XYZ file of C-alpha atoms in Angstrom:
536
model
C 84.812 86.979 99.067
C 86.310 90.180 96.923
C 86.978 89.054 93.563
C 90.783 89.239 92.218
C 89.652 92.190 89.803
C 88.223 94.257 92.619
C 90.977 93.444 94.861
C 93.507 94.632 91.402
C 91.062 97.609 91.249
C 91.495 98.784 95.005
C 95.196 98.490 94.706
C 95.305 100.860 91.677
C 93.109 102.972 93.143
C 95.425 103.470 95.902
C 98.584 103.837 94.300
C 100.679 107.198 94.777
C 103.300 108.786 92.856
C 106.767 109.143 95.646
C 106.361 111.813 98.291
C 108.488 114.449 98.775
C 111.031 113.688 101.349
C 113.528 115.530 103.399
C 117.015 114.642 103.056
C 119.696 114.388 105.501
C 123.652 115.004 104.875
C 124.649 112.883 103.082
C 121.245 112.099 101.382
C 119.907 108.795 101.999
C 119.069 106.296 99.261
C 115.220 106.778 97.813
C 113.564 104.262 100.416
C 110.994 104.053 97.116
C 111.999 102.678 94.024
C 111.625 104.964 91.249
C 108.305 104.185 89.244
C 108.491 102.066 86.173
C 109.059 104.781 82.978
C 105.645 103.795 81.913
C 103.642 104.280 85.453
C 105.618 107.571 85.775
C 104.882 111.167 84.655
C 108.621 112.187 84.652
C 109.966 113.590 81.040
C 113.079 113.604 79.201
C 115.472 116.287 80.545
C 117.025 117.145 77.554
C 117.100 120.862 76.441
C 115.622 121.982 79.693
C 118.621 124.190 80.905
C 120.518 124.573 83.705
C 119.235 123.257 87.060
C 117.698 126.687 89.464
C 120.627 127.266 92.003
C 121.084 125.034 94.688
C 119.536 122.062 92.608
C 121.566 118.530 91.848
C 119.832 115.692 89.379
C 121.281 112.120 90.809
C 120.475 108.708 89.451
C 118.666 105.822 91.756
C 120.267 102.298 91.209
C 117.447 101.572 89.103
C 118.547 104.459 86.559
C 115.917 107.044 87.561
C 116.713 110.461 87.376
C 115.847 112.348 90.669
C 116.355 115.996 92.265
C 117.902 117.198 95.439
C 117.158 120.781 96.620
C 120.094 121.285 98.648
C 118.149 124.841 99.461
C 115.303 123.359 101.396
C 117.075 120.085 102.051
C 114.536 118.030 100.090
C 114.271 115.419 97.100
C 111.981 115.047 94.385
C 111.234 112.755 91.631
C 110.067 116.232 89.744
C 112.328 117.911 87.689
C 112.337 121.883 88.863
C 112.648 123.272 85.345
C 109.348 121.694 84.814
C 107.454 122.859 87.956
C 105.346 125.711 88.120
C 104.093 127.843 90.997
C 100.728 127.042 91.732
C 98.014 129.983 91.714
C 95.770 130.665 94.290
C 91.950 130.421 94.603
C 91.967 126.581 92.968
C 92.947 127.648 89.485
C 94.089 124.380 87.444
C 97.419 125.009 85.938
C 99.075 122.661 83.291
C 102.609 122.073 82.171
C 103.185 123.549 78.476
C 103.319 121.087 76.379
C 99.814 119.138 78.192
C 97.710 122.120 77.526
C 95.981 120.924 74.375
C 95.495 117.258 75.200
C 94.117 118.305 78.545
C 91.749 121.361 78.143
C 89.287 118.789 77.093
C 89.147 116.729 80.415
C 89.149 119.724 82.506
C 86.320 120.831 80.969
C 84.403 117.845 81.574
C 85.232 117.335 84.986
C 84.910 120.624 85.911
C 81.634 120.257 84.897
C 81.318 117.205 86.919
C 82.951 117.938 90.007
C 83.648 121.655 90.495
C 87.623 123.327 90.441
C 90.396 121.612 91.880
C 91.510 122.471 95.980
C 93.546 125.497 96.043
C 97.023 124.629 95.048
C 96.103 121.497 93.055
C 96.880 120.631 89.691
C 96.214 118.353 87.082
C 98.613 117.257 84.743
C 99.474 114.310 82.477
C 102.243 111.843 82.120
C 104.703 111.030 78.824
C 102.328 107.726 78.477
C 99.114 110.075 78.130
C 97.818 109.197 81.734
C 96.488 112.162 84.376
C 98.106 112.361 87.563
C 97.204 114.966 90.124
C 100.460 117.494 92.090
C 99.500 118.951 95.475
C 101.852 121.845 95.871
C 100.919 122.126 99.325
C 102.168 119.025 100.008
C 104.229 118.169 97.418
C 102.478 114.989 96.838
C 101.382 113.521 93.495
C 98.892 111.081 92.727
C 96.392 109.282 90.264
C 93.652 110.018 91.977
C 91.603 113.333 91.544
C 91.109 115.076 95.059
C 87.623 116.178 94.295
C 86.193 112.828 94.461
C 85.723 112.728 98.178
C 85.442 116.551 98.861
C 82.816 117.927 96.481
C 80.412 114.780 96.712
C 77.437 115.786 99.017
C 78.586 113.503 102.168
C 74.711 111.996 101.659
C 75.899 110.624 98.305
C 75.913 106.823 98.547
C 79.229 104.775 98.682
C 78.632 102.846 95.964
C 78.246 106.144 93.975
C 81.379 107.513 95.279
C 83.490 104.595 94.027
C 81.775 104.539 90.677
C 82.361 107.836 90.320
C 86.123 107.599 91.077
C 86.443 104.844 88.416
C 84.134 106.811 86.318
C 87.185 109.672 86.308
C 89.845 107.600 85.647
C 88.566 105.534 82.898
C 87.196 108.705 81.211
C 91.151 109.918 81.410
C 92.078 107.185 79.331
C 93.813 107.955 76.143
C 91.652 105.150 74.882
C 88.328 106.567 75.931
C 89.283 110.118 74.287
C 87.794 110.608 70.804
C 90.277 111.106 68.224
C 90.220 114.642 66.439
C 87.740 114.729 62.893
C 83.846 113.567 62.430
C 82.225 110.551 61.786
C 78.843 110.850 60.240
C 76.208 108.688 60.346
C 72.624 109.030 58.328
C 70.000 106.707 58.774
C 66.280 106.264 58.289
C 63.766 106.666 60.941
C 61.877 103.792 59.864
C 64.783 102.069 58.717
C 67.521 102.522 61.986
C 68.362 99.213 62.409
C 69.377 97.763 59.023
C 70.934 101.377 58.027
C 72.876 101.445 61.302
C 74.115 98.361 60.505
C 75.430 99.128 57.138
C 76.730 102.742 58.382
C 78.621 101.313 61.461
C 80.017 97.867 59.825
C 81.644 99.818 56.826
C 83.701 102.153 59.019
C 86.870 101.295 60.762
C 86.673 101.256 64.486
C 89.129 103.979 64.642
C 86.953 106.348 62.616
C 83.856 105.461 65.006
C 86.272 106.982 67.493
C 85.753 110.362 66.117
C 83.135 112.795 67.423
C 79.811 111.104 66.347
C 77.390 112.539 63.701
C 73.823 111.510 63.061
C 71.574 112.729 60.782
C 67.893 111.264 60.319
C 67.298 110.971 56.205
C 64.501 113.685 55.801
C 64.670 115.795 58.826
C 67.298 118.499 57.985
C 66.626 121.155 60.955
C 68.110 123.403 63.123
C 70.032 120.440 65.248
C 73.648 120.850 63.521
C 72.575 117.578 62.012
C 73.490 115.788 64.849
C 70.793 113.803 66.628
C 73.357 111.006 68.446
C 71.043 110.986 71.442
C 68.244 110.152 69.950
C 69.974 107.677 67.816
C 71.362 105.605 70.529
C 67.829 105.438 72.014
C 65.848 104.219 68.853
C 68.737 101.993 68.277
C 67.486 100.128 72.078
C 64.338 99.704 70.487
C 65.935 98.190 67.022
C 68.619 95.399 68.912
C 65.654 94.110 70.914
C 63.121 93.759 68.001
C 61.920 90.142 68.251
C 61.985 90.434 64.555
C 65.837 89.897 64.383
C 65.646 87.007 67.283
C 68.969 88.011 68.898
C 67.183 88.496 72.522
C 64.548 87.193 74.491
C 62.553 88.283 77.474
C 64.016 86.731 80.857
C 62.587 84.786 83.523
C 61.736 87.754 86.267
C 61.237 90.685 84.232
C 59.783 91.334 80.558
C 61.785 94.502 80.614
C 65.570 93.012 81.033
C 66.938 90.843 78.309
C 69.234 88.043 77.696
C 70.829 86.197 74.372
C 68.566 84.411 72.516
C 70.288 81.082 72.267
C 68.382 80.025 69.038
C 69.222 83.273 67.354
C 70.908 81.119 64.301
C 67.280 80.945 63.201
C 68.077 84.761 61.849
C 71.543 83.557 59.469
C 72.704 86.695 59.805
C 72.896 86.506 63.695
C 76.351 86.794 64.368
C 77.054 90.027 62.276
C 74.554 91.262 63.931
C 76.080 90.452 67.443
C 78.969 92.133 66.202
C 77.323 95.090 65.463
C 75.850 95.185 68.949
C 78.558 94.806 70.460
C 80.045 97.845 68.618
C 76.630 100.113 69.100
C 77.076 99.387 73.323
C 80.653 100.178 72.714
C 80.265 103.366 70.882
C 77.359 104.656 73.772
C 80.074 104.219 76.019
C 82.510 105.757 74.351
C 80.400 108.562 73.367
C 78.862 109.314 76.799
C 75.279 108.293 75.565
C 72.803 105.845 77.295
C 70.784 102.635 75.855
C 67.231 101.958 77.171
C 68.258 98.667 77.086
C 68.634 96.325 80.387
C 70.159 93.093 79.888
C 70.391 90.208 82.841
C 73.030 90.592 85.378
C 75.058 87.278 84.187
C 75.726 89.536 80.464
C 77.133 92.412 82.186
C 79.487 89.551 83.844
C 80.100 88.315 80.865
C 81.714 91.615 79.404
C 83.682 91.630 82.336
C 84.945 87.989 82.830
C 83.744 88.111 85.930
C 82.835 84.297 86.970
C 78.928 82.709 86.802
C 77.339 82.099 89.894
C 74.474 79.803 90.387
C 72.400 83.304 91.464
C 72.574 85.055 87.740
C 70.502 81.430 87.002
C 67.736 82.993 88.600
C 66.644 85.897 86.390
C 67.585 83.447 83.463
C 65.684 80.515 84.423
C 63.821 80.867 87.075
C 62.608 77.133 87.661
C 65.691 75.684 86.777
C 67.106 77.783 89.338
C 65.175 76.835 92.185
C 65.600 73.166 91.411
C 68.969 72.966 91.218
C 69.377 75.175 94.905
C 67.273 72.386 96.142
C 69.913 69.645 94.820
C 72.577 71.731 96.569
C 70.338 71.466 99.351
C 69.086 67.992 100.070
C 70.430 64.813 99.865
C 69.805 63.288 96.014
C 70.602 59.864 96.500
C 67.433 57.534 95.422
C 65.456 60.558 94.976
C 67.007 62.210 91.659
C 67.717 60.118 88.582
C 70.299 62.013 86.521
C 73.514 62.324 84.497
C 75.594 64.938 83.349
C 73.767 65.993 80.404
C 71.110 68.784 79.960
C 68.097 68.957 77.071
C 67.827 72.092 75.152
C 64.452 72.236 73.319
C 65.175 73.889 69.701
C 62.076 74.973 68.546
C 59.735 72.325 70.415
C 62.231 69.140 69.431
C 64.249 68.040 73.006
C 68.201 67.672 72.095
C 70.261 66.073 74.337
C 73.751 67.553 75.339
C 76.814 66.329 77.126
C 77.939 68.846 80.420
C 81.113 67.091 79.600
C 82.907 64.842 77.787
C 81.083 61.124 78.510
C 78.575 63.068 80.399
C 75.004 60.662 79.273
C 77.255 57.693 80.943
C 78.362 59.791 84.319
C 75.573 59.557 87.420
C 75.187 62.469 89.419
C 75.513 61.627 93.126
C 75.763 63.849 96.268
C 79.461 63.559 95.924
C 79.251 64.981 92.697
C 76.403 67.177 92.533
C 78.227 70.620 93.065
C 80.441 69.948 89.454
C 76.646 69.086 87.739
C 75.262 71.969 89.344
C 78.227 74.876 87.952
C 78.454 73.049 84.861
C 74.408 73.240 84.254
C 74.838 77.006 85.312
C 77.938 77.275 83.130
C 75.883 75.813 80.170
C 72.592 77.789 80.141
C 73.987 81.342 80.907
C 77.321 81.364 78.619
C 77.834 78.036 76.817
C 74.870 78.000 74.473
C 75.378 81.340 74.038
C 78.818 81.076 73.439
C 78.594 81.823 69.602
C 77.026 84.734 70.038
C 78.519 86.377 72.965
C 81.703 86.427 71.300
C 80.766 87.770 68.093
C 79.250 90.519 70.650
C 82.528 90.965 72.283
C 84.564 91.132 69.135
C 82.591 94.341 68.358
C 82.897 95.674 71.680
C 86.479 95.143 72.320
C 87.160 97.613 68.889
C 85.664 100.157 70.913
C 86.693 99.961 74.183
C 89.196 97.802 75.252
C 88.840 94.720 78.180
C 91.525 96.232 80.312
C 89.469 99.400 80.983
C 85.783 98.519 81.178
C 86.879 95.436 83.702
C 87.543 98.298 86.105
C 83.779 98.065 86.885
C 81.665 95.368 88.306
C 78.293 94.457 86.797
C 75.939 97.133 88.177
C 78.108 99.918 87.687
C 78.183 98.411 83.673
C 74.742 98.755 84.209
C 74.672 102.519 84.866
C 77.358 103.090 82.485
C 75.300 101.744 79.927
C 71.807 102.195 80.222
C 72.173 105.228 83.007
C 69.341 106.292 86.092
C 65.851 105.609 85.311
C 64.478 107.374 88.162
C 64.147 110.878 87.972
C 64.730 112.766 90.484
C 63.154 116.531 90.287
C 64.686 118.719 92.300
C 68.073 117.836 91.180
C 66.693 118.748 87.391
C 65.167 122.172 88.757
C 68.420 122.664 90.768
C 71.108 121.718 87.151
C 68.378 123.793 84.498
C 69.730 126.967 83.095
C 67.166 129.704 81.844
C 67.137 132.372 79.012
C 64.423 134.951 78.285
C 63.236 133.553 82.052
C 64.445 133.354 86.169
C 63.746 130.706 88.100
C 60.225 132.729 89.502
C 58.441 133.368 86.315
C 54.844 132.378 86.280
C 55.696 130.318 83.124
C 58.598 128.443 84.999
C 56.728 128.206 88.554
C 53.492 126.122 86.015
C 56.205 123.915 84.329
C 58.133 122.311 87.577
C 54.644 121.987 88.969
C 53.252 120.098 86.171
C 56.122 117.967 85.788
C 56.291 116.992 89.662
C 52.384 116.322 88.967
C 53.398 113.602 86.258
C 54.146 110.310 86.584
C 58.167 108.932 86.102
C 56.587 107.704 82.739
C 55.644 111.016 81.412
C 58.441 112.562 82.827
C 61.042 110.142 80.921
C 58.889 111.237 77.607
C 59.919 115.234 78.317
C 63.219 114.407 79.025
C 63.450 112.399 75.974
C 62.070 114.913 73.732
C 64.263 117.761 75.138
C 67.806 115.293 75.118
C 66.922 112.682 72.828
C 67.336 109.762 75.694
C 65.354 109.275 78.894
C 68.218 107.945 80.803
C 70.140 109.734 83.604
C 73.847 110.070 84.167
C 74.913 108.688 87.415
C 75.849 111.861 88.406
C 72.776 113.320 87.872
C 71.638 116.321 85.975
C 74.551 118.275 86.087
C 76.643 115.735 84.312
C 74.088 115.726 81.362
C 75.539 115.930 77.819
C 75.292 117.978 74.369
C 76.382 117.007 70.939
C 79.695 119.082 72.129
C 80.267 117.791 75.802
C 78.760 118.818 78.879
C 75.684 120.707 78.578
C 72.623 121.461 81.382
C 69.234 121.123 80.269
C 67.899 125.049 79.670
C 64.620 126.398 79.055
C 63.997 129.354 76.639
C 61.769 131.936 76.316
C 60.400 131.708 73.049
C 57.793 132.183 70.077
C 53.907 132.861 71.775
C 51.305 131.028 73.696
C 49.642 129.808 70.310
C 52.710 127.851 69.902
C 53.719 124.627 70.590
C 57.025 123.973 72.376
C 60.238 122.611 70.841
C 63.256 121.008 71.298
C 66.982 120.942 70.592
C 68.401 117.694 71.453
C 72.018 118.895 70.385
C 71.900 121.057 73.249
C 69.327 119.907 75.672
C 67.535 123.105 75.403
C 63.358 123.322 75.516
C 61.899 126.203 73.646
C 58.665 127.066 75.628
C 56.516 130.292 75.209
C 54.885 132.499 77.663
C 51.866 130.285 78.458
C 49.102 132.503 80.615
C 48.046 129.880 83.134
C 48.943 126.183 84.498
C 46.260 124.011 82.510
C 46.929 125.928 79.067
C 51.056 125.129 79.373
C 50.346 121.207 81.138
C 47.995 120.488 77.869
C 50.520 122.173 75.441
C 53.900 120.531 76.709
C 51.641 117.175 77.159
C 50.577 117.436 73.080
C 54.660 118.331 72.186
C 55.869 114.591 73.908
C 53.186 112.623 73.311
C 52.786 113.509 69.473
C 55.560 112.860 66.691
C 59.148 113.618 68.224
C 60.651 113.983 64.865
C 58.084 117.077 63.821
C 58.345 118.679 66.859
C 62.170 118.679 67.175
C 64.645 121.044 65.482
């Protein structure tokens, strides 16, 4: 069954600003009530001027101003001195008074999904949301037309609708960093407790700003900036068993769930908060995390209700055996009560599922309640502490209303991005200077890296953009320190050289190498040895 949020979701998604209608003599009433002045993109009509001829502004009940063209017999919620003319050949136009706040967006969805249809236009609303004005058809809407047309139709639906939510909670006045820097230096060697103090002393609102990082030591040719790279060593730093705040879970070594001993470490809870900001701020900032957490903590971000399956990768054999009580009849076979024992450091604890719960029998009758309790208890309840110290940090980033717009595996893309990499979509998104595509050089490096392992390939791509991860969207929706930015390779320096790497702009320097073996043994040295040398 759809959950409520999904169901909320869909019905967003398929909300439209009023059509325009023709009108008869006398004009009817708007069949459509006006939208509310804070769903709405209309403006005040002050200081506009006069109306163009043949124009009339007339008030719905509700108090909505709207526009009869008593030229072309027609009505509008848009207010003509407003309107522009749309240009041909899909060129975006925007209303006066939008252009700065919306140059921005353009560019990055541009980037993402090509020019609007001809005759579209984006524009945004009074409130600081984008709506989208067909001329052709005089429609508006929230939704952006190019999410159905320029998707190649062998794109997956579940990538589609990502996507779409992916636009619109990007468009967010929220999710827009604020204008200024923020800068952040840390020690290689050191990220975790100097990320800590550098993130926990600054406002949220100033973490807002376009993010600066700057390794202690390792002034280069990077702008300073080295936020890529940051957000992956700081994966490696939150799931240190040093610090106790995760553990391994039950099906994979790889995915990772709340410690629910982490008090051991008395500092555990500032540290949750801190996580919570760092997966906030990779959000905000359009970085990834090569972190994976268990499916029930991505629900838990999203209040989106426990299930008896997120036990599974949790606790595996606790799992299984209570399926089986759901299962079979319990009656003379089980002896329990509505308590569970949590073993704190090797010493068994007893604790109540509810209030009375070492003097309440479970029975068949009452076996589903002891089963979502116990599933309630060892995912979130002894957790509890934690997770919302971790969601106190989060929340001053970005807010519940907007990140509940996704379900838990698109949270898991958003976060930790595409781990498979996919080759020919790199070759087709690289850009090339000093070289073209059929250079000797260029033909030896796609060949060695279709030759590697996804391993080896994950180290290139980390050296050259700081993170191994992979938008949803794929190459072409990779990112620089300044916005959207395709991975480029550069003709540089000579084959006695090593190549290089700009993270800030996901560019690889890599000389002229003669033959195949001499440029595979040369790129293999650059990611295998010390990132932080070889990097500029």
């Amino acid at each position: 069954m759809e959950s409520s949020s999904n169901q909320e979701q869909r019905q967003f998604n398929n909300r439209a600003l009023p059509l325009t209608t023709t009108v008869s003599t006398p004009p009817p009433q708007l069949s459509t009530p006006p939208p509310a002045q804070d769903e709405t993109p209309a403006d005040a009509n002050a200081d506009l001027g006069a109306l163009p001829s043949g124009w009339e502004m007339r008030y719905a009940p509700e108090g909505q101003p709207y526009f009869v063209d008593h030229n072309t017999r027609t009505r509008t919620w848009l207010d003509p001195r407003r309107n522009q003319t749309p240009s041909t050949g899909g060129a975006q136009m925007m209303a006066a008074p939008a252009q700065a706040p919306l140059a921005r967006l353009m560019q990055q969805t541009n980037q993402m999904f090509g020019p609007l249809p001809s005759g579209w236009e984006m524009r945004i609303s009074n409130n600081n949301r984008v709506y989208f004005m067909d001329h052709n058809s005089k429609i508006t809407t929230w939704d952006d037309p190019r999410l159905t047309s320029s998707m190649d139709k062998d794109v997956p639906q579940y990538k589609r609708d990502f996507m779409r939510k992916l636009v619109y909670f990007r468009s967010q006045p929220a999710m827009r960093p604020s204008t200024g820097k923020c800068h952040i230096t840390v020690r290689r060697n050191n990220i975790f407790e100097d990320a800590f103090a550098e993130i926990m002393r600054h406002p949220a609102s100033r973490l807002k700003k376009k993010l600066f990082v700057k390794f202690r030591g390792e002034d280069g040719l990077n702008y300073d900036n080295r936020s890529g790279e940051f957000f992956y060593l700081m994966s490696k730093g939150i799931l240190n068993s040093y610090y106790c705040l995760f553990e391994h879970s039950a099906l994979d070594n790889n995915i990772m769930q709340i410690n629910p001993h982490s008090g051991v470490n008395p500092e555990h809870l500032n540290y949750f908060k801190f996580i919570g900001r760092v997966v906030g701020l990779s959000i905000f900032h359009q970085r990834f995390l090569d972190a994976f957490f268990v499916p029930a903590f991505y629900k838990m971000i999203i209040k989106k209700k426990i299930t008896l399956k997120d036990m599974e990768s949790v606790d595996a054999a606790q799992f299984r055996s209570l399926q089986w009580m759901l299962d079979n009849p319990i009656a003379d076979v089980l002896d329990l009560t509505f308590t569970v024992e949590d073993d704190v450091f090797g010493q068994l604890v007893e604790v109540d599922l509810k209030e009375g719960g070492k003097d309440i029998v479970v029975t068949d009758d009452n076996k589903r309640e002891y089963v979502r309790l116990v599933t309630e208890w060892r995912i979130s309840r002894c957790v509890e502490e934690q997770f919302r110290a971790f969601q106190q940090g989060f929340i001053e980033i970005v807010p519940q209303g907007l990140i509940s717009v996704f379900d838990e595996r698109e949270l898991e893309l958003l976060i930790g991005g595409l781990a498979e990499i996919d080759v020919d979509d790199w070759k087709k998104h690289t850009n090339y200077r000093g070289y073209s595509e059929n250079d000797e050089t260029i033909q030896n490096f796609w060949k060695a890296v279709r030759s590697w392992d996804n391993e080896k390939k994950a180290k290139l791509l980390r050296f050259v953009t700081g993170t191994s991860r992979i938008p949803v969207g794929g190459f072409g929706d990779l990112q620089g320190s300044d916005g959207p930015c395709q991975f480029t390779i550069e003709k540089t320096g000579t084959p006695e050289h090593l190549p290089k790497s700009h993270t800030c702009f996901n560019r690889l320097d890599l000389p002229p190498y003669r033959t195949y073996g001499h440029l595979d043994r040369t790129l293999t040295m650059a990611i295998e040895g010390n990132i932080g040398l070889l990097q500029e």
